[in-house]
C-alpha positions in Angstrom: 80.6 105.8 75.9 80.5 104.9 79.5 81.0 106.8 82.4 84.1 107.3 82.9 84.7 107.9 78.9 82.7 110.2 78.2 84.2 111.5 82.2 87.5 112.2 80.3 86.1 113.6 77.0 84.6 116.7 78.9 88.2 117.2 81.2 90.0 117.0 77.6 87.7 119.4 76.5 87.7 122.1 78.9 91.8 121.5 79.1 91.0 121.6 75.1 89.9 125.7 75.6 91.9 126.5 78.6 95.2 125.8 76.5 94.1 127.2 74.1 93.9 130.4 75.9 97.4 130.0 76.9 98.6 130.6 73.5 96.2 133.8 72.7 97.1 134.9 75.6 101.6 134.3 75.1 100.7 135.7 71.3 99.7 139.3 72.9 102.8 139.0 75.1 104.8 138.4 72.0 103.1 141.2 69.8 103.5 143.6 72.9 107.0 143.2 73.6 107.6 142.7 69.4 106.6 147.0 69.7 108.6 147.6 72.7 111.1 147.0 70.6 110.2 149.0 67.3 109.8 152.1 70.1 113.5 151.4 71.4 116.5 153.3 70.9 119.2 152.6 69.1 121.0 152.2 72.6 118.2 149.1 73.7 118.1 148.0 70.2 122.3 146.9 70.9 121.2 145.3 73.8 118.3 143.5 73.0 120.7 142.0 69.7 122.7 140.7 72.3 120.4 138.7 74.2 119.4 135.1 73.7 116.4 134.5 70.8 113.5 133.3 70.7 115.4 130.3 69.1 117.7 130.0 71.6 114.8 129.8 74.4 113.0 127.1 71.9 115.7 124.8 71.5 116.7 124.9 74.9 113.0 123.5 76.3 113.2 121.4 73.5 116.3 119.8 74.3 114.8 119.6 78.2 111.4 118.6 77.5 112.3 115.9 75.1 114.0 113.4 77.1 111.8 114.3 80.2 108.8 113.3 78.8 110.2 110.2 77.8 111.6 110.2 81.4 108.1 111.4 83.3 106.2 108.4 80.6 108.0 105.3 82.0 106.9 106.8 85.9 103.4 107.7 85.3 103.0 104.2 82.4 103.5 102.2 85.7 101.9 104.5 88.1 98.1 103.2 87.9 99.4 99.6 88.3 101.5 99.0 91.2 99.3 98.8 93.4 96.4 96.9 91.4 99.5 94.1 90.3 100.4 93.3 93.9 97.3 93.5 95.3 95.2 91.9 92.6 98.0 89.8 90.5 100.6 88.8 93.2 97.6 88.2 95.3 99.5 90.9 98.3 97.4 91.6 101.6 97.5 95.0 102.1 99.9 95.1 104.8 103.0 94.0 102.2 101.7 95.8 99.7 102.2 98.7 102.1 105.6 97.1 103.0 106.5 97.4 99.8 105.6 101.0 98.9 107.4 102.6 102.8 110.3 100.9 101.4 110.4 103.0 98.5 109.9 105.8 100.9 112.6 104.6 103.2 116.3 104.9 100.2 114.4 107.5 98.7 114.2 109.6 101.9 117.2 107.9 103.1 119.6 107.8 101.1 119.6 110.8 98.8 120.7 113.8 101.6 123.8 112.8 101.0 123.9 111.1 97.4 122.1 112.8 95.1 124.8 115.6 95.2 128.0 113.8 95.7 126.3 112.4 92.6 126.2 115.4 90.4 130.0 116.5 92.2 131.6 112.9 90.3 129.2 113.0 87.6 127.3 115.7 86.5 123.5 116.2 86.5 123.5 114.8 82.7 125.3 110.6 83.9 122.9 110.5 86.9 119.6 112.2 85.1 121.0 108.8 82.6 121.6 107.0 85.5 117.3 107.7 86.4 116.5 105.7 83.3 118.9 102.5 84.2 117.7 102.0 87.5 114.2 102.8 86.8 115.0 99.9 84.3 115.5 98.2 86.7 112.0 98.5 89.1 109.8 97.7 85.9 111.7 94.7 85.4 111.3 93.6 88.9 107.8 93.1 88.2 108.1 90.6 86.1 109.2 88.0 89.4 106.9 86.8 92.4 110.1 87.1 95.0 109.4 89.3 97.4 113.4 89.6 98.4 113.4 90.3 94.0 110.2 93.0 94.8 111.7 95.0 97.5 114.8 95.3 95.7 113.1 96.7 93.3 111.1 99.1 95.4 114.4 100.4 97.4 115.8 100.6 93.7 112.6 102.9 93.3 112.5 104.8 95.3 116.2 105.9 94.7 115.5 106.7 90.7 112.1 108.9 92.0 114.1 111.2 94.0 116.7 111.5 91.2 114.0 111.8 89.1 112.3 114.7 91.4 115.7 116.8 91.9 119.0 116.2 89.1 116.5 116.9 86.0 114.8 120.0 87.5 118.3 121.1 88.9 119.8 120.2 84.9 117.3 122.5 84.0 118.1 125.8 86.1 121.6 125.5 86.0 121.4 125.7 82.1 119.2 128.3 82.2 121.2 130.6 84.2 124.6 129.5 82.3 122.9 130.7 79.0 120.8 133.6 80.4 118.0 132.3 79.2 116.4 135.0 82.0 117.7 137.9 78.6 115.4 136.6 76.0 111.7 136.9 77.5 111.5 133.0 79.1 111.1 133.4 82.6 111.1 130.4 85.2 108.0 129.9 86.0 106.9 129.5 82.2 109.2 126.7 82.7 108.0 125.3 85.2 104.1 125.9 84.1 105.6 124.0 80.6 106.7 121.2 82.4 103.7 119.9 84.7 101.2 120.4 81.1 103.5 118.4 79.9 103.8 116.0 82.5 100.2 115.8 82.9 100.0 115.7 78.5 102.1 112.2 79.5 100.4 111.7 82.0 97.1 111.2 80.3 98.2 109.6 76.9 99.9 107.1 79.2 97.0 106.0 81.1 95.3 105.0 78.0 97.6 103.2 76.9 98.6 101.2 79.7 95.3 100.3 80.0 95.3 99.8 76.0 97.9 97.6 77.2 96.6 95.7 80.3 92.9 94.9 78.2 95.2 93.6 75.4 98.0 91.9 76.8 95.4 90.1 79.7 99.0 90.6 82.4 99.6 94.3 83.9 102.7 93.8 83.3 103.1 95.3 80.3 103.2 99.0 81.2 106.5 98.2 82.6 107.6 96.7 79.7 106.7 99.5 78.0 108.1 101.9 81.1 112.0 100.0 80.4 112.1 101.5 76.2 110.9 105.0 77.8 113.3 104.2 79.9 116.0 103.7 76.4 114.9 106.4 75.1 115.6 109.3 77.7 119.1 107.7 78.2 120.1 108.1 74.4 118.4 111.7 73.6 119.9 112.9 77.1 123.5 111.3 76.4 123.0 112.6 72.3 121.7 116.8 73.2 122.7 117.6 76.7 125.8 119.5 77.9 126.9 118.4 80.8 126.7 120.6 84.1 127.7 120.5 87.6 126.1 123.0 89.5 128.3 126.0 91.0 129.0 123.3 93.7 132.9 123.9 95.3 135.1 120.6 94.6 136.4 121.5 97.9 132.8 120.4 99.6 132.8 117.0 100.7 129.8 114.9 101.3 129.1 117.0 104.7 129.7 119.7 104.2 126.7 119.5 101.7 124.0 118.5 104.5 125.9 121.3 106.5 125.4 123.6 104.3 121.5 122.5 102.9 120.2 122.3 107.0 121.8 125.4 107.7 120.1 126.8 104.9 117.1 125.6 105.3 116.7 126.3 108.8 117.6 129.2 108.5 115.8 130.2 106.3 111.1 130.6 107.5 110.1 130.6 104.2 112.2 127.8 102.9 111.0 125.6 106.3 107.6 127.1 105.6 107.9 125.2 102.0 109.5 122.5 103.5 106.4 121.6 105.6 104.0 122.6 103.1 105.5 120.0 100.1 105.6 117.4 103.1 102.1 117.3 103.7 100.7 118.1 100.5 103.1 116.1 98.8 102.5 113.1 101.0 98.9 113.6 101.3 98.6 113.3 97.6 101.4 110.2 97.5 98.6 108.3 99.8 96.5 109.4 98.2 98.1 107.1 94.8 97.9 104.4 97.8 95.0 104.7 98.3 92.3 105.8 95.3 92.2 102.6 93.4 91.1 100.3 96.4 88.4 102.4 97.1 87.0 103.4 93.8 87.2 99.3 94.2 85.7 98.7 97.2 82.9 101.8 96.3 81.8 99.7 93.1 81.6 96.2 95.0 79.4 98.6 97.5 76.9 99.0 94.7 76.3 95.4 93.1 79.5 95.7 90.5 81.7 93.3 89.7 83.1 94.6 86.5 87.3 95.5 86.4 87.6 98.8 86.9 89.9 100.7 84.0 92.4 102.1 86.2 94.3 103.5 83.4 90.9 105.4 82.1 90.6 106.5 85.9 94.1 107.8 86.5 94.5 109.2 83.0 90.9 111.7 84.3 92.9 113.1 87.2 95.7 113.7 85.4 93.7 115.9 82.7 91.9 116.8 86.2 95.9 118.3 87.5 96.4 119.3 83.8 93.6 121.6 84.2 95.1 123.2 87.5 98.3 124.0 85.4 97.0 125.8 83.3 95.3 128.0 85.9 98.3 128.8 87.6 99.5 130.0 84.2 96.5 132.1 82.7 95.7 132.9 86.5 99.4 134.2 87.7 100.5 136.8 84.6 103.5 138.5 86.8 104.7 135.7 88.6 105.7 137.2 91.3 106.6 135.7 94.0 103.4 137.0 96.2 101.0 136.0 93.9 102.8 132.3 93.2 101.9 132.6 97.1 99.1 133.3 96.9 98.2 130.3 94.2 100.3 127.8 96.1 98.0 128.9 99.8 94.9 128.8 97.9 95.7 125.0 96.0 96.5 124.2 99.4 93.4 124.8 100.5 91.2 123.1 97.7 94.0 120.3 97.1 94.5 121.7 92.9 97.0 119.4 92.7 98.0 120.5 88.6 98.6 124.1 90.3 100.3 123.1 92.7 103.6 122.1 91.2 104.1 125.2 88.9 104.3 126.9 91.9 106.3 125.3 94.4 109.1 124.7 92.1 108.5 128.6 91.5 109.0 129.7 94.8 111.7 127.4 95.3 113.6 128.6 92.2 113.3 132.1 94.0 114.0 131.4 97.0 116.9 128.7 97.3 120.0 129.6 95.6 121.7 127.5 92.9 124.8 126.7 94.2 122.8 124.7 96.9 120.0 123.8 95.1 120.4 119.7 94.3 121.2 119.1 98.1 118.4 121.6 99.9 115.9 119.9 97.7 117.4 115.9 98.4 117.0 117.1 102.5 113.4 118.7 101.6 112.4 114.8 100.4 113.4 113.1 104.1 110.3 114.6 105.2 108.8 113.7 103.2 109.5 110.5 103.0 109.1 109.6 106.9 105.7 111.1 106.4 105.0 108.7 104.0 106.2 105.7 105.5 105.1 106.0 109.6 101.8 106.7 107.5 102.5 102.6 106.0 103.6 101.4 108.8 100.1 102.2 110.3 98.0 100.3 107.3 95.6 98.0 108.2 93.0 96.3 105.6 89.3 98.0 105.1 87.8 101.1 105.1 87.6 102.6 108.3 91.5 102.7 108.2 91.4 104.5 104.7 88.7 107.1 105.3 90.4 107.9 109.1 94.0 109.0 106.7 91.8 111.2 104.0 90.6 113.0 107.7 93.6 113.4 108.7 95.9 114.5 105.7 92.8 117.3 105.6 93.6 118.2 108.4 97.7 117.8 108.2 97.0 120.6 104.9 94.6 123.2 107.3 98.4 123.8 109.6 100.2 123.6 106.1 98.0 126.2 104.5 98.3 128.1 108.2 102.2 128.2 108.7 102.1 129.1 105.1 100.3 132.5 105.5 102.3 132.6 108.6 106.2 132.9 107.0 105.7 133.2 103.1 103.2 136.1 103.2 105.0 139.9 103.0 
């Protein structure tokens, strides 16, 4: 067992222990609820009988997580190999690779603030989620070509589809949660967000290993992209079969321009939402830059010690995802009350230490508490705009060499400190 395999094994064992603790914690909580219910009066029992039961909550999570798992699998399968296929198989220079990445963020940041809500109003969250699957299939299929025009087109569709993945799926879940009154069943949204991150990490771990297997046996990095296409087909089929359509609470008389104005007003008029936007821009922008640079940074470090062996990018990616899953488990175990204040404390901590796994459920819970359902989709889309600008500007300055990467990492660390100070100033009660 080499270093990378041993590292992954340690992470898997750690996560197994943390998941066991989560299971015990949930079991104890359920036992306490049953005891409280047995001691309740007849009026309380009558009220409890009218609430959605645990079966409804389980069905809701199953119906959401099954297609969601396939949707994120499509993203995770090819994620570790994008830079490598551009750089090492298509032999594109670093500047061109950066331009391709930037194209995705340009398309993801320019259209969706006006487009996402219009699409949801026209077709609903379910149909737009299916649209994500179709766009992502196109993105993956373009990787079979060596034409720069086709590759740039693929990054443009990839940018839009990624924005849909991180907005429409969550919007469908939150709207359905409220429509079914599941808050009375004992299922908290914060729990669903934590489960989303944990599931995403588990899928990413499996996808990283499976993607490496495909590359090893095929001799090319295009196979993970074809596997992503199959995941998109499966996700689209399940969404169309088991999801109920919802459109959120948008007024039929509201135009896309009014959507944009109301979303901007909500952000600019609330210092807490504004601080969430700044924090998400910096943290997620740093994460995306790390995703772009990590494979080249490790390859450079490996060459400096005289090694010429290929790096197992998928295995390393799985280790990253294991670390992310550890952070998600820590969030679930350490913030049992799930108040805005406790989640804010967790968000500030992860901003300082760069704990990605705890960041996503923390940010998702705060946004669910601070942003109204009726404007959620457009606010989420608008908040991604500065993130995309941040990454595009960073990529436009990209040059070859270790020195530039080191400067980017230092600049990102400084910006994370700024995000921490902003959160501390405006989110802390």
